[in-house]
Amino acid sequence: MKNLFNRYIKNNIYAAAAYNFIVVMLLFMLCRIAFYLFNIPYFQGMTLSHFLVLCKGGIQFDLSALIYTNLLYIVLMAIPFQFRYKKGYQQTAKWIFIVTNGIVIIANCIDIVYFRYINKRTTSSVFTEFSNENNLWKILGDGFVQYWYVSLFGLLILFGLYKLYYKPQRKEEQLPGKIYFYYIRNVIALVIIGLFAVSGIRGGLGHYVRPITLSNANKYVDRPSEAFIVLNTPFCIYRTLGRDQYVDPHYFKSEKELKAVYNPIIYPHPNGEFKKLNVVVFIIESLSKEYVGELNKGLDGGKYKGHTPFVDSIIRNGLTFEYTFANGHRSIEAMPSVLSSVPSFIEPFILTGYSSNKISGIAGELDKKGYYTAFFHGAPNGSMGFDAFAHLSGFKSYYGMTEYNNDADFDGTWAEPFFQFYAKKMNSFKQPFMTTLFSASSHHPFVVPKKYENRFKENGGLPIYKCVEYTDYSLQKFFETASKMPWYKNTLFVITGDHTNQMKHPEYLTDAGRYKVPIIFYYPGGNLKGRLKKVAQQVDIMPTILGYLNYDKPYVAFGHDLLDSTKEENMAMLYDKPVFQYFKGQYMYQYDGQRIIAVYDYIHDILLKKNLKNTVKDPRAENEMKAYIQQYITRMKKNSLTIN
């Protein structure tokens, strides 16, 4: 074996490079295995044979990502010049290989953990998403410590990359034969390597072969979420870098035909005079429906208490719905959904090239009625680009850490102090007003203020539980303060979560469960109460508020008024990369842009075990999905998200 190694690898620059490439391919496969093992609850019903199919499919995506990553290394090793054998040259090539592959391995390892929070692989939008974050390195550092076992795994992989790298030993003066034979032979090798690289990146050669994309992973899966086992993080980043994700699908040939199926322009039919109620919207960080005891009375055999006793009390005195969904998995997806009725398809609106499009929202529409509008964000100013979107969507004022003006209170997890600031600040506003608070607790690194460390604990559950309980307590203190204010009883409150987070129960780890957040309407001065057996999504919040106020002007919204009695049946449409999910009636349809790939009775089959696509046929549902998607994309591209 040693002689074979010396003969075919030690003294052959191409064999040595191929050996190094195979090593990093194997390390990528180890990352894939670790990704699955760490996130097993999200891939229920997995068998060993099917997992091997997913791993086999992943080789194609690993190959593509690693050729992209190693283009410089491949060129350095393949150029047909004799100086490539020099010791210094090879030492440089070695470190280029280790550093570039080390970076993409780290990206894979980060997603082992990060997947639990965004329920997909990271794409290039991450660079924009966190571009304004001042505490990113602290978050990464905290994660490195908290998930030390993943960090240790990553370090071992990097150590293996370093130790297993092999430099060819052949010296320049040992080159055999005449020099022109050397160049002919190596130019031919360069051409072959070039063809191999192009084929690997594209996923094949020939004019009929289209470059592989994220959607190609669906070829190997039984469920859409399994695509994230097939894929790897570097591939997802490379394939989305600098690309316009919005391509008009042209499902419908004419605008008239399209509007006949779905039209996002809402023409209100007010039932009486406009109600000049104040509007207060809470977007609570990571408030998953699973944490709310009042909405989960059947969990754990009826023994489940939840972690939000105050939110429970609001639900008992307010209005909510049975099947409620977020329109995304990130905070930057929630703000447009909740406040402007614009869902997140393909990539978050804030991160796309269309983020400067003219857009309206609850604030912008109520500004036409003389409302004072203000957005409150419990984080440093500029964080997540929320201040920019708040201004774009019609908010006149922004209050963040700068306006709070007391850095001593800010520890990255504050909720109670900023909630109190919010309540008291509104007392200075002229009525009617419309305000929103986006909280900054209930998130990684899952800590609560020191004075509450002994009050809120995990209690043997998930790390986020104590944060949720602290946020619920902060919300309770807000309402205690607000209830003493003169504007309180004339205010419509809305409470929702921005997205889900760590979850435990199997029904919340499914493709449907991972999007379930509460949506609650509470009006202390009215009779807005009950729990309706309806589907509701975040983009329904804006039209429901405007409908309840008897707003009378047309506007664009991708949601529906949940209280509109003329509406036959509610629906929810969200993008769970790489598929669209459409909830209507008792069925959830999964659509990949070309065909329905799955249908589940999500109400009775809560674990989504039985795919009914061969027995449940509803051409109308598919048409409605197509119309919804096409309206979204064409309006985004034409900058027509408002009424001219």
XYZ file of C-alpha atoms in Angstrom:
644
model
C 0.000 0.000 0.000
C 2.836 2.364 0.859
C 4.529 1.654 -2.477
C 1.268 2.319 -4.315
C 0.891 5.599 -2.462
C 4.463 6.629 -3.262
C 4.092 5.638 -6.882
C 0.698 7.111 -7.721
C 0.200 9.996 -5.269
C 3.487 11.073 -3.690
C 5.177 11.823 -7.007
C 2.113 12.844 -9.035
C 0.804 16.382 -8.635
C -2.613 15.518 -10.115
C -3.093 12.462 -7.946
C -2.089 14.444 -4.867
C -4.597 17.186 -5.718
C -7.316 14.574 -6.339
C -6.477 12.904 -3.032
C -6.856 16.231 -1.201
C -10.143 16.877 -2.988
C -11.509 13.455 -1.978
C -10.505 14.130 1.642
C -12.535 17.337 1.785
C -15.463 15.581 0.056
C -15.429 13.011 2.863
C -15.285 15.781 5.456
C -18.337 17.390 3.838
C -20.146 14.071 4.125
C -19.268 13.925 7.828
C -20.791 17.402 8.198
C -23.948 16.127 6.495
C -24.187 13.197 8.902
C -23.645 15.524 11.877
C -26.284 17.910 10.482
C -28.816 15.092 10.440
C -27.906 13.627 13.831
C -28.128 17.025 15.531
C -31.516 17.744 13.949
C -33.129 14.289 13.970
C -36.475 15.551 15.396
C -36.993 17.646 12.241
C -36.722 14.599 9.962
C -39.215 12.148 11.397
C -39.661 8.721 9.862
C -36.153 8.615 8.384
C -34.808 5.149 7.552
C -31.175 4.215 7.038
C -31.755 3.262 3.412
C -33.436 6.576 2.639
C -30.741 8.527 4.463
C -28.142 6.822 2.282
C -30.121 7.904 -0.787
C -30.001 11.497 0.498
C -26.254 11.228 1.121
C -25.694 9.828 -2.353
C -27.672 12.710 -3.834
C -25.637 15.145 -1.752
C -22.392 14.111 -3.476
C -23.402 16.059 -6.578
C -23.980 19.245 -4.554
C -20.787 18.761 -2.532
C -18.817 18.343 -5.734
C -20.259 21.536 -7.202
C -19.651 23.571 -4.033
C -16.100 22.316 -3.621
C -15.137 23.011 -7.221
C -16.393 26.583 -6.753
C -14.419 26.806 -3.518
C -11.231 25.339 -4.988
C -11.085 27.009 -8.386
C -7.912 28.894 -7.446
C -6.307 25.771 -5.975
C -7.231 23.753 -9.082
C -5.642 26.378 -11.333
C -2.502 26.506 -9.188
C -2.087 22.738 -9.346
C -3.020 22.346 -13.026
C -1.121 25.104 -14.828
C 1.541 23.326 -16.945
C 4.612 25.191 -15.700
C 7.536 23.620 -13.913
C 7.666 26.204 -11.115
C 4.543 24.617 -9.611
C 6.812 21.961 -8.077
C 8.813 24.461 -6.036
C 8.523 24.102 -2.297
C 7.329 27.664 -1.651
C 4.716 27.423 -4.378
C 3.326 24.183 -2.974
C 3.318 25.589 0.544
C 1.223 28.534 -0.687
C -1.158 26.189 -2.521
C -1.509 24.114 0.642
C -2.609 27.067 2.771
C -4.965 28.374 0.096
C -6.591 24.931 0.095
C -6.808 24.690 3.890
C -8.095 28.249 4.448
C -10.737 28.246 1.695
C -12.021 24.777 2.548
C -11.828 25.566 6.249
C -14.166 28.524 5.732
C -16.815 26.475 3.918
C -16.539 23.668 6.478
C -17.163 26.236 9.226
C -20.230 27.434 7.282
C -21.522 23.851 7.197
C -20.924 23.459 10.925
C -22.697 26.724 11.771
C -25.777 25.513 9.908
C -25.819 22.344 11.999
C -27.076 24.626 14.776
C -28.548 27.569 12.832
C -30.952 25.275 10.960
C -32.999 24.952 14.147
C -33.702 28.684 14.087
C -34.392 29.328 10.385
C -35.446 25.814 9.298
C -33.414 25.969 6.105
C -29.845 26.198 4.903
C -28.216 29.617 4.982
C -28.174 31.522 1.678
C -26.296 34.622 0.491
C -28.961 36.840 2.071
C -27.227 36.251 5.414
C -24.582 38.836 4.459
C -27.209 41.544 4.112
C -29.294 40.329 7.027
C -26.509 40.777 9.566
C -24.633 43.642 7.923
C -25.831 46.141 10.543
C -25.424 43.921 13.589
C -22.881 45.242 16.079
C -22.930 42.195 18.343
C -22.556 39.490 15.692
C -19.212 38.287 17.029
C -20.652 38.091 20.532
C -23.558 35.987 19.239
C -21.142 33.672 17.425
C -18.927 33.468 20.498
C -21.843 32.622 22.756
C -22.980 29.977 20.279
C -19.474 28.515 20.144
C -19.588 27.991 23.914
C -23.231 26.947 24.233
C -22.964 24.347 21.478
C -19.474 23.265 22.463
C -19.984 19.744 21.109
C -20.689 21.111 17.603
C -17.725 23.475 17.990
C -15.531 20.526 19.010
C -16.757 18.572 16.004
C -15.901 21.499 13.724
C -12.418 21.831 15.208
C -11.783 18.112 14.715
C -12.896 18.398 11.077
C -10.527 21.345 10.556
C -7.715 19.442 12.232
C -8.395 16.496 9.931
C -8.294 18.809 6.920
C -4.870 20.069 8.002
C -3.374 16.686 8.913
C -4.668 14.789 5.884
C -3.525 17.333 3.303
C -0.754 15.956 1.123
C 1.842 17.924 -0.841
C 3.319 16.241 -3.925
C 7.004 15.498 -3.417
C 8.225 15.482 -6.987
C 11.033 17.918 -7.674
C 11.457 20.004 -10.776
C 14.714 18.349 -11.826
C 13.119 14.881 -11.740
C 10.844 15.632 -14.687
C 11.297 12.854 -17.263
C 11.395 13.098 -21.071
C 11.825 16.010 -23.363
C 10.350 19.305 -22.307
C 7.800 19.536 -25.160
C 6.364 16.135 -24.201
C 5.940 17.516 -20.716
C 3.933 20.518 -21.962
C 1.773 18.490 -24.376
C 0.938 15.996 -21.664
C 0.109 18.673 -19.089
C -1.917 20.870 -21.443
C -4.073 17.842 -22.211
C -4.415 17.266 -18.470
C -5.388 20.930 -18.007
C -8.168 20.594 -20.603
C -9.478 17.409 -18.963
C -9.443 19.066 -15.536
C -11.245 22.086 -16.963
C -13.983 19.894 -18.413
C -14.263 18.066 -15.093
C -14.610 21.381 -13.222
C -17.300 22.717 -15.565
C -19.176 19.409 -15.427
C -18.992 19.304 -11.632
C -20.229 22.867 -11.219
C -23.096 22.456 -13.681
C -24.016 18.923 -12.631
C -23.208 17.514 -16.058
C -22.199 18.472 -19.608
C -24.223 19.018 -22.743
C -26.580 21.723 -23.951
C -29.517 19.880 -22.399
C -28.006 20.038 -18.907
C -29.029 23.085 -16.892
C -26.786 24.119 -13.972
C -28.054 22.471 -10.803
C -29.840 24.693 -8.323
C -31.312 24.254 -4.860
C -34.512 22.797 -6.309
C -32.609 19.856 -7.829
C -32.299 18.403 -4.330
C -36.013 17.538 -4.473
C -35.137 14.680 -6.813
C -33.960 12.597 -3.857
C -36.432 13.486 -1.112
C -39.749 12.198 0.192
C -40.437 15.404 2.112
C -39.304 18.937 1.157
C -37.443 19.459 4.446
C -35.144 16.539 3.562
C -33.645 18.687 0.796
C -31.553 20.404 3.468
C -29.797 17.105 4.177
C -28.993 16.724 0.491
C -27.753 20.308 0.165
C -24.766 21.907 1.814
C -24.417 25.496 3.015
C -21.657 26.701 0.635
C -23.668 25.499 -2.372
C -26.749 27.395 -1.147
C -24.691 30.559 -0.712
C -22.946 30.294 -4.090
C -26.165 29.583 -5.974
C -28.028 32.565 -4.506
C -25.178 35.089 -4.602
C -26.055 38.129 -6.713
C -29.051 36.452 -8.327
C -32.482 37.894 -9.007
C -34.680 35.195 -7.556
C -37.877 36.626 -9.006
C -38.592 35.143 -12.417
C -42.111 35.646 -13.747
C -43.579 32.122 -14.031
C -46.174 33.179 -16.651
C -48.746 30.746 -15.326
C -51.466 33.041 -16.687
C -51.137 34.678 -20.086
C -53.257 37.768 -19.412
C -53.713 40.071 -16.445
C -57.468 39.653 -16.709
C -57.142 35.888 -16.412
C -54.758 36.288 -13.482
C -56.992 38.712 -11.573
C -59.992 36.445 -12.080
C -58.269 33.824 -9.916
C -56.546 36.095 -7.382
C -56.272 39.860 -6.984
C -54.309 41.353 -4.055
C -56.028 44.738 -4.368
C -58.530 45.003 -1.532
C -61.583 47.192 -2.086
C -63.071 47.660 1.395
C -66.773 47.580 2.095
C -66.955 49.355 5.477
C -69.821 48.544 7.805
C -70.416 51.979 9.284
C -68.266 54.996 10.048
C -64.501 54.798 10.486
C -63.518 53.880 14.059
C -60.683 56.074 15.312
C -59.226 53.409 17.580
C -55.561 53.438 18.507
C -53.720 50.418 17.137
C -50.849 48.720 18.998
C -49.101 45.749 17.392
C -46.685 43.539 19.310
C -44.301 41.399 17.255
C -42.770 39.178 19.920
C -39.424 37.610 19.147
C -39.656 33.792 18.821
C -43.173 33.477 20.244
C -44.022 30.033 18.900
C -47.564 28.744 19.295
C -46.145 25.725 21.101
C -45.209 27.875 24.113
C -48.789 29.094 24.649
C -50.649 26.846 27.084
C -54.108 28.179 26.201
C -53.604 27.089 22.582
C -52.323 23.607 23.480
C -54.696 22.169 26.029
C -54.396 18.704 24.540
C -50.594 18.463 24.722
C -48.950 15.998 27.105
C -52.252 14.281 27.744
C -53.893 17.536 28.822
C -51.203 18.307 31.405
C -49.333 20.921 29.381
C -49.288 24.347 31.063
C -47.171 26.298 28.599
C -44.877 29.236 29.372
C -47.087 32.272 28.751
C -49.618 32.656 31.573
C -50.273 36.309 30.742
C -50.716 35.720 27.002
C -53.103 32.931 28.008
C -55.224 35.480 29.892
C -55.261 37.805 26.877
C -56.441 34.940 24.664
C -59.301 34.156 27.033
C -60.457 37.760 26.726
C -59.583 38.339 23.078
C -59.999 36.889 19.606
C -57.774 34.254 18.061
C -57.936 31.526 15.438
C -57.404 27.792 15.411
C -54.759 27.473 12.676
C -52.325 30.405 12.717
C -49.094 30.661 10.750
C -46.065 32.904 10.355
C -45.099 33.790 6.799
C -41.409 33.187 7.375
C -38.692 31.935 9.682
C -36.719 35.103 10.298
C -37.392 38.415 11.999
C -36.792 40.328 8.778
C -39.557 38.292 7.143
C -42.077 39.046 9.886
C -42.036 42.834 9.701
C -43.255 43.147 6.058
C -45.725 40.284 6.606
C -47.327 41.673 9.747
C -47.189 45.397 8.989
C -47.514 45.530 5.190
C -49.206 42.223 4.274
C -46.241 41.283 2.073
C -45.101 37.664 2.576
C -41.592 36.353 2.101
C -41.187 34.357 -1.103
C -37.786 33.064 -2.283
C -35.900 35.638 -0.171
C -37.003 38.159 2.486
C -38.355 41.348 0.913
C -35.923 43.489 2.941
C -32.937 41.659 1.431
C -33.999 41.652 -2.209
C -33.130 44.141 -4.913
C -36.756 45.290 -4.707
C -36.550 46.490 -1.106
C -36.698 50.091 -2.325
C -40.070 49.480 -4.002
C -42.866 51.763 -2.922
C -44.812 49.934 -0.259
C -47.563 50.782 2.170
C -48.701 49.223 5.384
C -50.938 49.725 8.396
C -49.001 52.865 9.317
C -49.071 54.279 5.807
C -52.791 53.678 5.362
C -53.755 55.046 8.785
C -51.569 58.088 8.172
C -54.204 59.014 5.566
C -56.708 59.126 8.435
C -54.583 61.476 10.530
C -52.917 58.888 12.769
C -49.577 59.480 14.448
C -47.383 56.441 13.746
C -44.273 55.160 15.507
C -42.172 52.002 15.401
C -40.318 50.738 18.485
C -37.482 48.231 18.238
C -35.833 46.880 21.371
C -32.356 46.785 19.810
C -29.556 49.121 18.649
C -30.690 51.543 15.954
C -30.116 50.182 12.467
C -30.337 46.568 13.599
C -31.762 44.283 10.887
C -32.532 47.347 8.759
C -35.844 47.723 10.607
C -35.566 51.507 10.821
C -35.352 51.728 7.037
C -38.355 49.474 6.483
C -40.366 51.298 9.141
C -39.817 54.551 7.268
C -40.577 52.914 3.904
C -43.878 51.447 5.118
C -45.197 54.722 6.520
C -44.052 55.075 10.145
C -43.302 58.703 11.004
C -41.105 58.024 14.033
C -38.641 55.344 15.118
C -37.615 54.545 18.686
C -34.688 52.262 19.355
C -31.813 52.028 21.770
C -30.664 55.567 20.926
C -34.043 57.101 21.773
C -34.305 54.993 24.916
C -31.104 56.785 25.931
C -29.941 54.548 28.765
C -27.350 52.026 27.633
C -27.004 50.707 31.171
C -30.340 48.923 30.793
C -29.367 47.199 27.579
C -27.883 43.707 27.910
C -29.124 42.283 24.605
C -32.089 40.575 26.277
C -34.004 43.477 27.762
C -37.740 43.354 27.416
C -39.233 44.746 30.602
C -37.453 48.170 30.601
C -38.161 48.795 26.918
C -41.770 47.616 27.240
C -42.250 50.157 30.030
C -40.616 52.843 27.901
C -43.044 51.919 25.130
C -46.129 52.244 27.339
C -45.091 55.566 28.819
C -43.976 57.051 25.514
C -47.357 56.333 23.934
C -48.943 58.350 26.700
C -47.331 61.421 25.145
C -48.747 60.747 21.672
C -51.786 62.498 20.280
C -54.652 60.115 19.605
C -55.377 58.309 17.418
C -52.005 56.614 17.013
C -50.703 53.441 15.466
C -47.551 51.936 16.973
C -45.612 48.702 16.796
C -43.092 47.146 19.148
C -40.679 44.508 17.913
C -39.195 42.880 21.002
C -35.602 41.750 21.416
C -35.752 38.872 23.846
C -36.575 35.138 23.552
C -33.637 34.411 21.322
C -30.160 32.936 21.318
C -28.053 33.048 23.504
C -31.110 32.394 25.729
C -30.312 34.439 28.794
C -32.502 36.601 31.005
C -31.448 39.664 33.036
C -29.407 38.711 36.075
C -32.043 39.895 38.535
C -34.439 37.296 37.080
C -32.030 34.359 36.794
C -33.594 32.578 39.756
C -37.162 33.392 38.759
C -37.186 32.111 35.166
C -35.534 28.759 34.514
C -35.568 26.070 31.852
C -37.305 23.680 34.235
C -35.873 20.667 32.421
C -37.124 21.860 29.044
C -35.563 23.929 26.290
C -33.207 26.870 26.923
C -35.677 29.289 25.341
C -38.407 28.574 27.907
C -36.998 30.937 30.508
C -36.734 33.707 27.900
C -40.338 33.214 26.805
C -41.500 33.375 30.421
C -39.496 36.570 30.968
C -40.998 38.153 27.843
C -44.502 37.107 28.940
C -43.843 38.730 32.323
C -42.618 41.896 30.585
C -45.784 41.968 28.489
C -47.844 41.619 31.662
C -46.042 44.590 33.241
C -46.653 46.598 30.062
C -50.395 45.986 30.249
C -50.435 46.834 33.956
C -48.893 50.206 33.108
C -50.923 50.774 29.921
C -54.243 49.942 31.593
C -53.847 53.084 33.711
C -53.418 55.270 30.624
C -56.342 57.299 29.182
C -55.884 55.773 25.723
C -56.010 52.121 26.837
C -59.699 51.275 26.380
C -59.758 52.983 22.997
C -56.982 50.749 21.666
C -56.965 47.628 19.514
C -54.027 45.407 20.512
C -52.545 42.711 18.284
C -50.019 40.156 19.527
C -48.105 37.723 17.338
C -44.722 36.023 17.167
C -42.232 36.929 14.471
C -41.364 33.264 13.870
C -40.966 29.980 15.697
C -37.843 28.898 17.528
C -36.768 25.891 19.562
C -39.584 23.366 19.734
C -40.058 20.038 21.428
C -43.368 18.369 20.589
C -43.470 16.289 17.365
C -46.508 18.100 15.932
C -44.539 21.349 16.017
C -41.552 19.879 14.182
C -43.469 19.142 10.980
C -43.511 21.250 7.817
C -46.705 22.853 9.107
C -45.854 23.015 12.818
C -42.608 24.905 12.241
C -44.641 27.944 11.142
C -47.259 28.065 13.895
C -47.335 31.315 15.864
C -50.232 32.874 17.795
C -52.241 35.709 16.229
C -54.339 37.493 18.857
C -56.634 40.523 18.674
C -57.581 42.210 21.962
C -59.835 45.244 22.395
C -60.450 46.137 26.071
C -63.284 48.503 25.132
C -65.158 46.111 22.871
C -66.425 42.584 22.429
C -63.790 41.219 20.067
C -63.630 37.751 21.591
C -63.658 34.078 20.696
C -61.607 31.382 19.002
C -62.631 30.869 15.406
C -61.895 27.645 13.539
C -60.211 29.499 10.718
C -56.854 29.578 8.996
C -54.943 32.798 9.683
C -51.503 34.039 8.673
C -49.416 37.088 9.513
C -50.283 38.848 6.254
C -53.946 38.788 7.369
C -53.214 41.139 10.270
C -53.143 44.358 8.216
C -56.420 43.811 6.317
C -58.140 42.566 9.500
C -57.161 45.703 11.421
C -58.212 48.012 8.596
C -61.437 46.064 8.123
C -62.311 46.283 11.829
C -61.749 50.049 11.744
C -64.063 50.357 8.705
C -61.253 51.684 6.560
C -62.633 52.804 3.199
C -59.697 53.187 0.790
C -58.355 50.457 -1.565
C -54.882 49.051 -0.903
C -52.631 46.128 -1.849
C -52.404 43.206 0.592
C -51.593 39.530 0.193
C -53.772 38.648 3.144
C -57.483 38.736 3.908
C -59.765 40.346 6.471
C -60.284 37.506 8.936
C -63.575 39.062 10.084
C -65.035 39.456 6.604
C -68.222 37.389 6.646
C -68.433 37.481 2.850
C -65.200 35.524 2.532
C -65.985 31.924 1.658
C -62.863 30.314 3.118
C -59.568 31.582 4.506
C -56.198 30.386 3.295
C -52.514 30.715 4.127
C -49.640 30.731 1.668
C -46.034 30.544 2.790
C -42.680 29.648 1.306
C -40.830 26.778 2.921
C -37.747 26.648 0.721
C -37.718 25.000 -1.722
C -41.540 24.605 -1.859
C -44.662 26.706 -1.369
C -47.161 25.570 1.250
C -50.821 26.366 0.794
C -53.329 25.827 3.612
C -56.983 25.735 2.708
C -59.753 23.845 4.421
C -58.298 20.756 6.045
C -55.510 20.304 3.500
C -51.955 21.547 3.163
C -50.635 21.509 -0.410
C -46.913 21.510 -1.137
C -46.074 22.995 -4.523
C -42.588 23.175 -6.064
C -43.448 25.801 -8.656
C -44.341 23.249 -11.315
C -46.477 20.615 -9.659
C -48.088 19.628 -6.371
C -45.698 17.192 -4.721
C -47.648 16.491 -1.535
C -51.062 16.936 0.069
C -51.677 16.400 3.785
C -54.741 16.549 5.989
C -52.875 18.741 8.481
C -55.851 18.943 10.853
C -56.404 15.216 11.414
C -52.942 13.959 10.416
C -50.979 16.365 12.617
C -47.662 14.553 12.063
C -48.161 14.695 8.277
C -47.502 11.007 7.797
C -49.840 10.269 4.891
C -49.276 11.961 1.542
C -52.688 12.240 -0.172
C -51.536 13.707 -3.490
C -52.847 10.688 -5.399
C -56.283 10.775 -3.787
C -56.976 14.483 -3.139
C -57.285 16.394 -6.401
C -58.197 20.064 -6.372
C -57.261 21.923 -9.585
C -58.687 25.108 -8.072
C -56.155 25.007 -5.229
C -53.265 24.669 -7.675
C -54.624 27.539 -9.754
C -54.934 29.727 -6.662
C -51.332 29.018 -5.699
C -50.121 29.888 -9.180
C -52.084 33.132 -9.209
C -50.815 34.111 -5.752
C -47.198 33.479 -6.763
C -47.495 35.287 -10.093
C -49.204 38.315 -8.552
C -46.457 38.551 -5.950
C -43.574 38.273 -8.418
C -44.997 40.537 -11.129
C -45.987 43.227 -8.636
C -42.561 43.045 -7.044
C -40.823 43.399 -10.402
C -43.160 46.175 -11.601
C -43.020 48.082 -8.301
C -46.801 47.912 -7.964
C -47.272 47.077 -4.283
C -49.365 50.191 -3.745
C -52.407 51.816 -5.347
C -51.269 54.613 -7.653
